[in-house]
Coordinates of C-alpha atoms in Angstrom, one line a residue:
X1 CA 36.3 -3.5 61.5
X2 CA 36.0 -6.8 63.7
X3 CA 32.1 -8.2 62.6
X4 CA 31.0 -9.9 59.7
X5 CA 29.1 -7.8 57.2
X6 CA 26.6 -9.5 54.4
X7 CA 29.1 -10.5 51.6
X8 CA 28.8 -7.4 48.4
X9 CA 27.8 -8.2 45.3
X10 CA 30.9 -6.8 43.6
X11 CA 33.3 -9.9 45.2
X12 CA 34.8 -12.1 42.6
X13 CA 33.1 -16.0 42.4
X14 CA 36.1 -16.8 43.9
X15 CA 36.9 -15.1 46.4
X16 CA 32.9 -15.3 47.3
X17 CA 33.2 -19.1 47.3
X18 CA 36.0 -18.9 49.7
X19 CA 34.2 -16.6 52.2
X20 CA 31.3 -18.6 52.2
X21 CA 32.9 -22.1 53.1
X22 CA 35.4 -20.4 55.7
X23 CA 32.1 -18.5 57.5
X24 CA 30.6 -21.9 57.7
X25 CA 33.5 -23.3 59.1
X26 CA 34.1 -20.3 61.6
X27 CA 30.0 -20.5 62.9
X28 CA 31.5 -23.7 64.3
X29 CA 33.6 -22.0 66.6
X30 CA 30.4 -20.2 68.5
X31 CA 33.1 -16.8 69.0
X32 CA 33.0 -13.7 68.1
X33 CA 35.6 -12.5 65.3
X34 CA 37.4 -10.2 68.0
X35 CA 37.5 -12.9 71.0
X36 CA 38.7 -15.5 67.8
X37 CA 41.1 -12.5 66.7
X38 CA 42.7 -12.2 70.7
X39 CA 43.0 -15.8 71.0
X40 CA 44.8 -16.3 67.7
X41 CA 46.9 -13.0 68.3
X42 CA 45.8 -12.3 65.2
X43 CA 44.2 -8.3 64.0
X44 CA 40.3 -8.2 64.2
X45 CA 40.5 -6.2 61.1
X46 CA 42.6 -8.7 59.0
X47 CA 40.0 -11.3 60.4
X48 CA 36.9 -9.9 59.4
X49 CA 38.1 -8.9 55.6
X50 CA 39.4 -13.0 55.5
X51 CA 35.8 -13.8 56.1
X52 CA 33.9 -11.0 54.6
X53 CA 35.7 -12.2 50.7
X54 CA 37.9 -8.8 50.6
X55 CA 41.0 -9.9 51.3
X56 CA 42.0 -14.0 50.4
X57 CA 43.8 -14.9 53.4
X58 CA 47.2 -17.8 53.7
X59 CA 46.6 -21.5 53.8
X60 CA 47.9 -21.3 57.7
X61 CA 45.3 -19.1 58.4
X62 CA 42.9 -21.8 56.8
X63 CA 44.5 -25.0 58.6
X64 CA 44.5 -23.1 62.1
X65 CA 41.0 -22.2 61.6
X66 CA 40.2 -26.0 60.4
X67 CA 42.3 -27.3 63.5
X68 CA 39.9 -25.0 66.0
X69 CA 37.0 -25.9 64.8
X70 CA 38.1 -29.5 65.1
X71 CA 39.3 -29.4 69.0
X72 CA 35.5 -27.1 69.1
X73 CA 33.4 -29.9 67.8
X74 CA 35.5 -32.7 68.9
X75 CA 35.6 -34.3 65.6
X76 CA 38.1 -34.2 62.9
X77 CA 37.2 -32.9 59.6
X78 CA 36.8 -35.2 56.3
X79 CA 39.7 -35.3 53.7
X80 CA 37.5 -33.8 51.2
X81 CA 36.4 -30.8 53.0
X82 CA 39.9 -29.9 53.7
X83 CA 40.9 -30.6 49.8
X84 CA 37.9 -28.9 48.9
X85 CA 39.0 -25.8 51.2
X86 CA 42.2 -26.9 49.4
X87 CA 41.2 -26.3 46.1
X88 CA 39.0 -23.1 46.8
X89 CA 41.6 -21.3 48.4
X90 CA 44.3 -22.1 45.2
X91 CA 41.6 -20.7 42.7
X92 CA 41.1 -17.6 44.8
X93 CA 44.9 -17.3 45.0
X94 CA 45.0 -17.8 41.2
X95 CA 42.5 -15.2 39.9
X96 CA 43.3 -12.8 42.7
X97 CA 46.1 -10.6 40.4
X98 CA 47.7 -9.4 42.8
X99 CA 51.6 -9.4 43.6
X100 CA 51.0 -10.6 46.9
X101 CA 48.5 -13.5 46.1
X102 CA 50.8 -14.6 43.1
X103 CA 53.5 -15.3 45.8
X104 CA 51.5 -17.1 48.2
X105 CA 50.2 -19.4 44.9
X106 CA 54.0 -20.0 44.0
X107 CA 54.7 -20.9 47.6
X108 CA 51.8 -23.3 48.1
X109 CA 52.9 -24.7 44.8
X110 CA 56.8 -25.0 45.7
X111 CA 55.8 -26.7 49.1
X112 CA 54.0 -29.5 46.6
X113 CA 56.7 -30.0 44.5
X114 CA 59.1 -30.0 47.3
X115 CA 57.1 -33.3 49.2
X116 CA 56.7 -34.7 45.3
X117 CA 60.7 -34.7 45.1
X118 CA 61.2 -35.8 48.3
X119 CA 58.4 -39.2 47.7
X120 CA 60.5 -39.2 44.4
X121 CA 64.0 -39.2 46.3
X122 CA 62.5 -41.9 48.6
X123 CA 61.3 -44.3 46.2
X124 CA 64.5 -43.7 44.5
X125 CA 66.6 -44.9 47.7
X126 CA 64.1 -48.1 47.7
X127 CA 64.3 -49.1 44.2
X128 CA 68.2 -48.9 44.5
X129 CA 68.5 -50.9 47.7
X130 CA 66.1 -53.7 45.9
X131 CA 68.4 -53.8 43.0
X132 CA 71.3 -53.8 45.0
X133 CA 69.7 -57.0 46.9
X134 CA 68.9 -58.7 43.8
X135 CA 72.7 -58.1 42.2
X136 CA 74.0 -59.7 45.4
X137 CA 71.6 -62.6 44.9
X138 CA 72.5 -63.3 41.7
X139 CA 76.3 -63.1 42.1
X140 CA 75.6 -65.5 45.0
X141 CA 73.9 -67.8 42.7
X142 CA 76.6 -68.1 40.0
X143 CA 79.1 -68.7 43.0
X144 CA 77.3 -72.0 43.8
X145 CA 77.0 -72.7 40.2
X146 CA 80.6 -72.6 39.8
X147 CA 81.2 -74.2 43.1
X148 CA 79.0 -77.6 41.8
X149 CA 80.6 -77.4 39.0
X150 CA 83.8 -77.9 40.4
X151 CA 83.0 -80.9 42.2
X152 CA 85.2 -82.7 39.7
X153 CA 87.4 -85.0 41.5
X154 CA 85.2 -87.2 43.0
X155 CA 85.3 -91.0 42.6
X156 CA 83.7 -92.7 39.0
X157 CA 81.0 -94.7 41.2
X158 CA 80.0 -91.8 43.2
X159 CA 80.1 -89.1 40.5
X160 CA 77.2 -90.2 38.0
X161 CA 74.9 -90.2 40.9
X162 CA 76.4 -87.0 42.7
X163 CA 76.0 -85.3 39.0
X164 CA 72.6 -85.7 38.8
X165 CA 71.6 -84.6 41.9
X166 CA 74.0 -81.7 40.9
X167 CA 72.7 -81.3 37.3
X168 CA 68.9 -80.7 39.4
X169 CA 70.4 -78.3 42.0
X170 CA 71.9 -76.6 39.0
X171 CA 68.7 -76.5 37.3
X172 CA 66.8 -75.2 39.9
X173 CA 69.4 -72.4 40.5
X174 CA 69.3 -71.3 37.1
X175 CA 65.8 -71.0 36.6
X176 CA 65.8 -69.1 40.3
X177 CA 68.3 -66.7 39.0
X178 CA 66.5 -66.2 35.7
X179 CA 63.4 -64.7 37.5
X180 CA 66.0 -62.8 39.6
X181 CA 67.4 -61.6 36.8
X182 CA 64.2 -60.7 35.5
X183 CA 63.3 -59.0 38.8
X184 CA 66.5 -56.4 38.0
X185 CA 65.7 -55.7 34.9
X186 CA 62.5 -54.8 36.0
X187 CA 63.7 -53.1 39.1
X188 CA 65.9 -51.2 36.4
X189 CA 63.2 -49.7 34.3
X190 CA 61.6 -48.8 37.9
X191 CA 64.4 -46.7 38.9
X192 CA 65.0 -45.2 35.6
X193 CA 61.3 -43.7 35.9
X194 CA 61.9 -43.0 39.4
X195 CA 65.0 -41.6 38.4
X196 CA 63.2 -39.3 36.1
X197 CA 60.2 -38.2 38.1
X198 CA 62.8 -36.9 40.6
X199 CA 64.4 -34.6 37.5
X200 CA 61.5 -33.6 36.5
X201 CA 60.1 -32.6 40.3
X202 CA 64.0 -30.9 41.2
X203 CA 63.5 -29.2 37.9
X204 CA 59.9 -28.0 38.6
X205 CA 61.5 -26.9 41.9
X206 CA 63.7 -24.9 40.6
X207 CA 61.0 -23.3 38.4
X208 CA 59.0 -22.6 41.3
X209 CA 62.1 -20.8 43.3
X210 CA 63.0 -17.9 40.5
X211 CA 58.9 -17.8 39.9
X212 CA 58.9 -16.7 43.9
X213 CA 61.9 -14.7 43.5
X214 CA 60.5 -12.9 40.7
X215 CA 57.4 -12.1 42.1
X216 CA 58.8 -10.9 45.5
X217 CA 61.1 -8.8 44.0
X218 CA 58.1 -7.7 41.4
X219 CA 56.0 -7.4 44.5
X220 CA 58.6 -4.9 46.5
X221 CA 58.5 -2.6 43.4
X222 CA 55.5 -2.5 42.8
X223 CA 54.0 -1.2 46.8
X224 CA 56.4 -2.1 49.2
X225 CA 54.4 -0.9 52.1
X226 CA 51.3 -2.7 51.6
X227 CA 53.5 -5.9 50.9
X228 CA 55.3 -5.9 54.2
X229 CA 51.9 -5.0 56.1
X230 CA 50.7 -7.9 54.0
X231 CA 53.3 -10.5 54.5
X232 CA 53.1 -9.4 58.6
X233 CA 50.0 -10.9 59.3
X234 CA 50.9 -14.2 57.5
X235 CA 52.6 -17.0 59.3
X236 CA 55.9 -17.6 58.6
X237 CA 57.9 -20.4 56.7
X238 CA 61.2 -20.2 57.2
X239 CA 61.6 -19.9 60.9
X240 CA 61.4 -22.3 63.7
X241 CA 57.8 -23.5 64.8
X242 CA 58.0 -21.5 68.4
X243 CA 60.3 -19.1 69.7
X244 CA 59.8 -21.3 72.8
X245 CA 61.0 -24.5 71.1
X246 CA 63.1 -22.9 68.5
X247 CA 65.9 -25.1 69.9
X248 CA 64.3 -28.5 69.1
X249 CA 64.0 -26.9 65.3
X250 CA 67.5 -27.4 64.9
X251 CA 68.3 -30.3 63.3
X252 CA 70.7 -32.6 65.7
X253 CA 72.3 -35.5 64.7
X254 CA 73.0 -38.5 67.0
X255 CA 76.7 -37.9 68.0
X256 CA 75.8 -34.3 69.2
X257 CA 73.2 -35.3 71.1
X258 CA 75.0 -38.1 73.1
X259 CA 77.9 -35.4 73.2
X260 CA 75.7 -32.5 74.9
X261 CA 74.1 -35.4 76.9
X262 CA 76.7 -36.7 78.7
X263 CA 79.2 -33.9 78.9
X264 CA 78.5 -31.0 76.2
X265 CA 81.7 -30.8 74.3
X266 CA 81.2 -30.0 70.6
X267 CA 82.6 -32.8 68.4
X268 CA 84.3 -30.4 65.9
X269 CA 86.5 -28.8 68.4
X270 CA 89.7 -31.3 68.9
X271 CA 93.3 -30.3 69.1
X272 CA 93.5 -31.9 65.7
X273 CA 91.8 -29.1 64.0
X274 CA 93.0 -26.0 66.3
X275 CA 95.8 -23.9 64.3
X276 CA 98.5 -23.1 66.1
X277 CA 100.2 -19.5 65.8
X278 CA 102.4 -16.8 67.4
X279 CA 99.4 -15.6 69.3
X280 CA 97.6 -18.8 70.4
X281 CA 101.0 -20.9 71.0
X282 CA 101.7 -20.7 74.7
X283 CA 97.9 -20.8 75.6
X284 CA 97.7 -24.0 73.2
X285 CA 100.3 -25.6 74.9
X286 CA 99.4 -24.7 78.1
X287 CA 96.0 -26.4 77.2
X288 CA 97.6 -29.6 75.9
X289 CA 99.6 -29.8 78.9
X290 CA 96.5 -29.8 81.5
X291 CA 94.7 -32.3 78.9
X292 CA 97.2 -34.5 79.4
X293 CA 98.3 -34.1 83.1
X294 CA 94.7 -32.6 84.9
X295 CA 95.1 -31.4 88.6
X296 CA 99.2 -31.8 88.0
X297 CA 100.7 -28.9 86.6
X298 CA 98.0 -25.7 86.6
X299 CA 95.3 -25.6 88.4
X300 CA 93.1 -23.6 87.5
X301 CA 94.0 -22.6 84.0
X302 CA 92.0 -19.2 82.6
X303 CA 92.4 -18.5 78.9
X304 CA 91.5 -15.4 78.0
X305 CA 90.7 -13.3 75.1
X306 CA 88.4 -11.4 72.5
X307 CA 85.3 -12.8 71.2
X308 CA 85.1 -15.9 68.5
X309 CA 89.6 -16.4 68.7
X310 CA 89.4 -20.0 69.8
X311 CA 89.1 -20.2 73.5
X312 CA 85.8 -22.6 73.2
X313 CA 87.9 -24.6 70.7
X314 CA 90.4 -24.8 73.2
X315 CA 88.1 -25.9 76.3
X316 CA 86.4 -28.6 74.2
X317 CA 89.8 -30.0 73.2
X318 CA 90.9 -30.3 76.4
X319 CA 87.8 -32.5 77.3
X320 CA 88.5 -34.5 74.7
X321 CA 92.0 -34.9 74.8
X322 CA 91.6 -36.1 78.5
X323 CA 88.9 -38.4 77.7
X324 CA 90.8 -39.9 75.4
X325 CA 93.9 -40.2 77.2
X326 CA 92.2 -41.6 80.3
X327 CA 89.2 -43.5 79.5
X328 CA 86.4 -43.4 82.3
X329 CA 87.6 -39.7 83.0
X330 CA 84.3 -37.7 83.3
X331 CA 84.0 -34.6 81.7
X332 CA 81.9 -31.9 82.0
X333 CA 81.3 -28.4 79.5
X334 CA 79.2 -25.7 80.5
X335 CA 78.7 -21.8 79.9
X336 CA 78.3 -19.8 82.7
X337 CA 75.0 -18.3 81.8
X338 CA 73.9 -22.1 81.5
X339 CA 75.0 -22.7 84.9
X340 CA 73.6 -19.5 86.0
X341 CA 69.6 -20.8 84.7
X342 CA 70.5 -24.1 86.3
X343 CA 71.4 -22.5 89.4
X344 CA 68.0 -20.6 88.8
X345 CA 66.1 -23.5 88.1
X346 CA 67.2 -26.0 91.5
X347 CA 66.0 -23.5 93.7
X348 CA 66.6 -24.4 97.7
X349 CA 66.8 -28.0 99.2
X350 CA 67.0 -31.0 97.3
X351 CA 67.2 -29.3 94.2
X352 CA 70.1 -26.7 95.2
X353 CA 71.8 -30.0 96.5
X354 CA 71.7 -31.8 93.0
X355 CA 72.9 -29.2 91.6
X356 CA 76.0 -29.3 93.7
X357 CA 76.1 -32.8 93.1
X358 CA 76.7 -32.5 89.3
X359 CA 79.1 -29.7 89.4
X360 CA 80.9 -31.8 91.8
X361 CA 81.0 -35.4 90.2
X362 CA 83.5 -33.9 87.1
X363 CA 87.0 -35.1 87.5
X364 CA 87.6 -32.0 85.2
X365 CA 85.0 -29.1 84.6
X366 CA 85.3 -26.5 81.9
X367 CA 83.6 -23.3 82.6
X368 CA 83.0 -20.8 79.1
X369 CA 82.6 -17.0 79.0
X370 CA 82.7 -16.8 83.2
X371 CA 82.3 -12.9 82.5
X372 CA 78.8 -13.8 82.1
X373 CA 78.1 -15.3 85.0
X374 CA 75.4 -13.2 87.4
X375 CA 75.3 -12.9 91.0
X376 CA 72.0 -14.3 90.9
X377 CA 70.6 -14.8 94.7
X378 CA 74.1 -15.8 95.8
X379 CA 75.5 -17.4 92.7
X380 CA 79.1 -16.2 92.9
X381 CA 79.3 -17.6 96.8
X382 CA 78.0 -20.7 95.9
X383 CA 80.7 -21.1 92.6
X384 CA 83.6 -19.9 95.0
X385 CA 82.5 -22.6 97.2
X386 CA 82.4 -25.5 94.8
X387 CA 85.5 -24.1 93.0
X388 CA 87.0 -24.6 96.3
X389 CA 86.0 -28.2 97.0
X390 CA 86.6 -29.0 93.1
X391 CA 90.6 -27.7 94.0
X392 CA 90.9 -29.7 97.0
X393 CA 89.5 -32.8 95.2
X394 CA 92.2 -32.8 92.9
X395 CA 90.0 -32.1 90.3
X396 CA 91.2 -29.8 87.4
X397 CA 89.2 -26.6 86.6
X398 CA 89.4 -24.7 83.2
X399 CA 88.1 -21.3 82.8
X400 CA 87.9 -18.9 79.9
X401 CA 87.0 -14.9 79.6
X402 CA 86.8 -11.9 77.1
X403 CA 89.0 -10.4 79.3
X404 CA 91.6 -11.3 82.6
X405 CA 90.7 -11.6 86.0
X406 CA 91.8 -8.8 87.5
X407 CA 88.8 -7.2 84.8
X408 CA 86.3 -9.4 86.2
X409 CA 85.3 -6.6 89.1
X410 CA 81.7 -7.9 89.0
X411 CA 82.8 -11.3 90.4
X412 CA 83.9 -10.2 93.5
X413 CA 87.9 -10.1 95.0
X414 CA 87.4 -13.6 96.5
X415 CA 86.4 -15.6 93.8
X416 CA 89.0 -13.3 91.4
X417 CA 91.5 -14.7 93.7
X418 CA 91.2 -18.0 93.3
X419 CA 90.4 -17.6 89.4
X420 CA 94.3 -15.7 89.4
X421 CA 95.9 -18.6 91.9
X422 CA 96.7 -20.5 88.8
X423 CA 98.1 -20.0 85.3
X424 CA 96.4 -17.6 83.4
X425 CA 97.2 -17.7 79.3
X426 CA 96.1 -14.8 77.0
X427 CA 94.8 -16.1 73.4
X428 CA 94.6 -13.1 70.9
X429 CA 93.6 -12.4 67.4
X430 CA 95.5 -14.8 64.8
X431 CA 98.0 -13.4 62.4
X432 CA 97.8 -13.5 59.0
X433 CA 99.4 -17.0 58.5
X434 CA 96.4 -18.3 60.5
X435 CA 93.5 -16.2 58.8
X436 CA 94.4 -17.8 55.7
X437 CA 95.1 -21.3 56.7
X438 CA 91.5 -20.6 58.6
X439 CA 89.9 -19.3 55.1
X440 CA 91.5 -22.4 53.2
X441 CA 89.7 -24.8 55.5
X442 CA 86.6 -23.2 55.6
X443 CA 86.6 -23.2 52.2
X444 CA 87.0 -27.0 51.9
X445 CA 84.6 -27.7 54.4
X446 CA 82.1 -25.4 53.1
X447 CA 82.5 -26.7 49.1
X448 CA 84.0 -23.2 48.2
X449 CA 86.1 -22.8 45.3
X450 CA 88.4 -19.3 45.9
X451 CA 92.3 -18.9 44.1
X452 CA 94.9 -18.5 47.4
X453 CA 95.3 -14.8 46.1
X454 CA 91.7 -14.1 47.4
X455 CA 92.1 -15.8 50.7
X456 CA 94.9 -13.9 51.2
X457 CA 93.1 -10.7 50.3
X458 CA 90.5 -11.3 52.5
X459 CA 92.3 -12.6 55.7
X460 CA 94.2 -9.2 55.4
X461 CA 91.5 -7.2 55.7
X462 CA 89.8 -8.7 58.4
X463 CA 91.9 -9.0 61.6
X464 CA 90.0 -9.7 65.0
X465 CA 88.6 -12.6 64.8
X466 CA 87.2 -16.1 63.4
X467 CA 83.9 -15.4 63.0
X468 CA 84.1 -12.2 61.1
X469 CA 86.8 -14.0 58.9
X470 CA 84.5 -16.4 57.8
X471 CA 81.4 -14.2 57.7
X472 CA 83.5 -12.2 55.1
X473 CA 83.6 -15.4 53.6
X474 CA 80.6 -15.7 53.0
X475 CA 79.4 -12.9 52.2
X476 CA 82.1 -12.6 49.2
X477 CA 80.9 -16.0 48.2
X478 CA 77.3 -14.9 48.2
X479 CA 78.0 -12.1 46.0
X480 CA 79.8 -14.4 43.4
X481 CA 77.3 -16.5 43.1
X482 CA 74.4 -14.1 42.9
X483 CA 76.7 -12.1 40.0
X484 CA 77.8 -15.4 38.2
X485 CA 81.6 -14.3 38.9
X486 CA 84.4 -15.8 40.1
X487 CA 86.1 -15.3 43.6
X488 CA 89.0 -13.2 42.6
X489 CA 90.5 -10.8 44.6
X490 CA 88.6 -7.7 42.5
X491 CA 85.4 -8.6 43.4
X492 CA 86.8 -9.3 47.0
X493 CA 87.9 -5.8 47.2
X494 CA 84.5 -4.7 46.2
X495 CA 82.3 -6.9 48.6
X496 CA 84.8 -6.2 51.6
X497 CA 84.9 -2.1 51.0
X498 CA 80.7 -1.7 51.1
X499 CA 80.2 -4.9 53.1
X500 CA 82.7 -4.9 56.4
X501 CA 82.5 -2.3 59.0
X502 CA 84.5 -0.2 60.7
X503 CA 84.7 -1.4 63.8
X504 CA 86.1 -0.1 67.4
X505 CA 87.6 -1.8 70.2
X506 CA 84.2 -3.1 71.1
X507 CA 80.5 -3.5 70.0
X508 CA 79.2 -5.3 72.7
X509 CA 75.4 -4.7 73.8
X510 CA 75.5 -0.6 72.8
X511 CA 76.3 -1.8 69.0
X512 CA 73.7 -4.7 68.7
X513 CA 70.8 -2.8 69.9
X514 CA 71.6 -0.1 67.6
X515 CA 71.7 -2.7 65.0
X516 CA 68.3 -3.7 66.3
X517 CA 67.0 -0.6 66.0
X518 CA 67.8 0.5 62.5
X519 CA 67.0 -3.0 61.0
X520 CA 63.6 -2.2 62.8
X521 CA 63.8 1.2 60.8
X522 CA 64.5 -0.2 58.0
X523 CA 61.8 -2.4 57.8
X524 CA 59.4 0.0 59.6
X525 CA 58.6 -2.0 62.8
X526 CA 59.5 -1.1 66.2
X527 CA 62.8 -2.6 68.0
X528 CA 59.6 -4.2 70.6
X529 CA 58.4 -5.9 67.7
X530 CA 61.6 -7.5 66.7
X531 CA 62.3 -8.7 70.2
X532 CA 58.6 -9.4 70.6
X533 CA 56.8 -12.6 70.0
X534 CA 54.9 -11.9 67.1
X535 CA 55.7 -14.5 63.9
X536 CA 54.8 -12.8 61.1
X537 CA 56.5 -13.8 58.0
X538 CA 58.1 -10.3 57.2
X539 CA 58.6 -10.1 60.9
X540 CA 60.6 -12.9 61.6
X541 CA 62.7 -12.6 58.3
X542 CA 63.5 -9.1 60.2
X543 CA 64.4 -10.7 63.2
X544 CA 66.4 -13.1 61.4
X545 CA 68.5 -10.2 59.6
X546 CA 68.9 -8.2 62.7
X547 CA 69.9 -11.5 64.8
X548 CA 72.7 -12.3 61.8
X549 CA 74.2 -9.0 62.1
X550 CA 74.5 -9.1 65.5
X551 CA 76.3 -12.6 65.6
X552 CA 78.5 -11.1 62.2
X553 CA 79.0 -7.3 63.8
X554 CA 79.6 -8.0 67.8
X555 CA 81.5 -10.0 69.6
X556 CA 78.4 -10.8 71.8
X557 CA 77.8 -14.9 72.3
X558 CA 75.0 -16.5 70.6
X559 CA 73.4 -16.7 73.8
X560 CA 73.5 -13.6 74.7
X561 CA 72.2 -12.1 71.5
X562 CA 69.1 -14.5 72.3
X563 CA 68.6 -12.9 75.3
X564 CA 68.6 -9.1 74.0
X565 CA 66.2 -10.9 71.6
X566 CA 63.4 -11.3 73.8
X567 CA 64.8 -14.0 75.9
X568 CA 65.1 -16.5 73.2
X569 CA 68.1 -19.5 73.3
X570 CA 71.2 -19.4 71.6
X571 CA 69.6 -22.2 69.0
X572 CA 67.4 -19.6 67.1
X573 CA 70.8 -17.7 66.8
X574 CA 72.2 -19.7 65.1
X575 CA 68.8 -21.0 62.7
X576 CA 69.1 -17.2 61.9
X577 CA 72.5 -17.8 61.2
X578 CA 72.6 -20.6 58.8
X579 CA 69.3 -19.5 57.4
X580 CA 70.6 -16.1 56.5
X581 CA 73.9 -17.6 55.1
X582 CA 71.9 -19.7 52.8
X583 CA 69.3 -17.0 51.7
X584 CA 72.1 -14.2 50.8
X585 CA 73.4 -16.9 48.5
X586 CA 70.4 -18.0 46.4
X587 CA 68.2 -14.8 46.7
X588 CA 69.0 -11.4 45.3
X589 CA 66.8 -9.4 47.3
X590 CA 67.8 -10.5 50.7
X591 CA 71.4 -9.9 49.2
X592 CA 70.5 -6.3 48.6
X593 CA 68.5 -5.6 51.5
X594 CA 71.7 -7.3 53.9
X595 CA 74.5 -5.1 52.0
X596 CA 71.9 -1.8 52.4
X597 CA 71.5 -2.7 56.4
X598 CA 75.1 -3.5 57.0
X599 CA 76.0 0.2 54.7
X600 CA 73.2 2.2 57.5
X601 CA 74.9 0.3 60.6
X602 CA 78.4 1.2 59.3
X603 CA 77.4 4.6 58.4
X604 CA 75.7 5.9 61.4
X605 CA 78.0 6.0 65.3
X606 CA 77.3 7.6 68.6
X607 CA 75.1 6.2 71.4
X608 CA 72.1 4.8 70.7
X609 CA 68.9 7.0 70.6
X610 CA 67.1 7.2 73.5
X611 CA 63.6 4.9 74.2
X612 CA 64.7 1.9 73.3
X613 CA 62.5 -0.7 74.6

C-alpha cells in the first residue's frame, strides 16, 4: 500500500491529530508516497501507515519530513510548528499502548534527560571556574593588604603621609574584598543548585535507561518478530551517522589527529608498553636495534606472526624510538591496504608521481600486513621499484606479515626475494607470564578490579593472541557486572566454558562469512542485509554484533572485516567493537544475545553453505 486513504473513524484522537499534521506537512512536497519512499529508501507501506494514522512513526521520520519540506519550499519551519509536532508525536506515543511505542517514548525522554544533564554539567563547570577565579582574586587582595601593613620601617616623617595613603588603599581593597566574598557566596549557592540539578538529571537518565531496558525486554517477550520488523524501519540511534562517513563518527583527539596526519604512528604503541617474553624477545631486540641505528644493521627487517600478537606494536615503537633518538627523522607507517587504496586513487601521470614522492620521502618506512597487498594494476611491480630505491638510498624498511616471506607466493618471486634479503624474525603467541601481565595492564587501564587468580585462570585458558585475551576479560567483566557477582575463578570458568569458542589453526574469511550468515539467521535477515547500506535500528545492532564477533573470533584485521561488510572502513569496525563492549556490560538482553550467538557459532562446523552473497 503506497497511497493515502481517508482517515478511519476508529482512530484514537492522538493518532488522528498526528496523522492530519503529517498529511498537511507531506502535501508541501508535491510528490507521491511511492516516490518519496524511494527517495528516502523506505518501505512505501510503512510510510503510508504513518500518514494514514494506523502506525506511529519514529521522531526521526518526522524530523526528516520537516527538513525535506523545508528544502522543497525554500524556507525553514518555525520553532513553534516543530514544537507542536513534537508534542503531538509524544502524545500519540504515550497513548499508543504497545511495547514499541513505550520504547520510543522512553528513548525520547532519555535523549531530553541526557541533554539536560549535559547543560547542567556545563553550568557546573562554568560556576566552578568563576568560583575559583573569585577565590584567587580574594587571596591576591589579602596578600596586598598584608604587604601594605608590613611597611613599618619607613622614617617617622614619611610614615604619617604614607600611612594615610595606605589606609585609603586598604579601605578600598577591603570594600572590594567584601564585594568579592559576597560574589563567592552567591556563586557557591548557584554551584550547589547546579550540582543538585545535575544529580537529578543523572538519576533521571538512570531511571529512564532502566525503564528502556525493561520495555525492550518486555517487548521482545511479547512478540519478538513484530518488534524486530518495526525496529528495522526505525532509524538507528546508536551507530555512526552514515556508513560512508563512519570514520568521522569515531572520536579522535588532537594528539591522534596530529600523529596520523604526519606519520601514522599510534601513540600508545611504544617500547615502554611492549611486554617482553621468551616468544618475542628476539623480535623485540631486533626492533630496538633498527630503531637506534636505522639502515645500518638489518635492512629490511621482516616481522611475522599470527594476528594480534604485537607486530603493529613493534612497528610503531620502532618509529617512535627513531624519531626520539634522532629528531627530524622522517617516519611513515602505512598498512598494505591503505597503500593499495592510495595507489588506486593516484591513477597515472602527476598523481602517480606524487604517490612515489610520498613513499620515497621518509627515512624510515613501516609497512604493516604486507600479505594484504593486492596486485592492483601493477602495484607489486611498483612496490618492488620503490623498495629498490629506498634500499639504495640507505633508508630503513620494516615489513610485517602473518606468515614468512616464502609463503607469500602471491607477491611474486622478485618481491619475495627482496623481503627475504634482510633479517626475518618470528613473533609467537605470548606465554603464560606475558598473558598475565597483559591482562593486569588491561585491567588497570579499564578500571577493572579482578583478583590475581582470576587473571591467571583467564590467561591459562586463552592462549592464541592478545585480542582474544582482552575479549575474554571483557566478557567476564560484563557477566560479573550484570549478575552483581565478584570476578572470581568460578565465574570466569562459567563464562569461558560457554563463550570462548574452540578455535582451529585459522578462522579467516571463511569463518567470518559463517559468522555473518549465522547472525543473519538469528535476527531473521540475510547476509546481504548485514553487508548492505540499510540503517534500520535492529539491522544496525545485528550488523555491529556480527562485526564484533568477527573481530573477536577471527584473525582478520579490522580493515579486512570492514571490506567483508560491504566495503566499510576500519573506523566502523572499531566503533562496533567499543559499542558492544559497553552494551554487554549494561544491558542483559544484549549480553544474552551475544552469549547465544557465540554458542551457535561454536556449535556449527564445516564449510559455509552455498549461496552466500
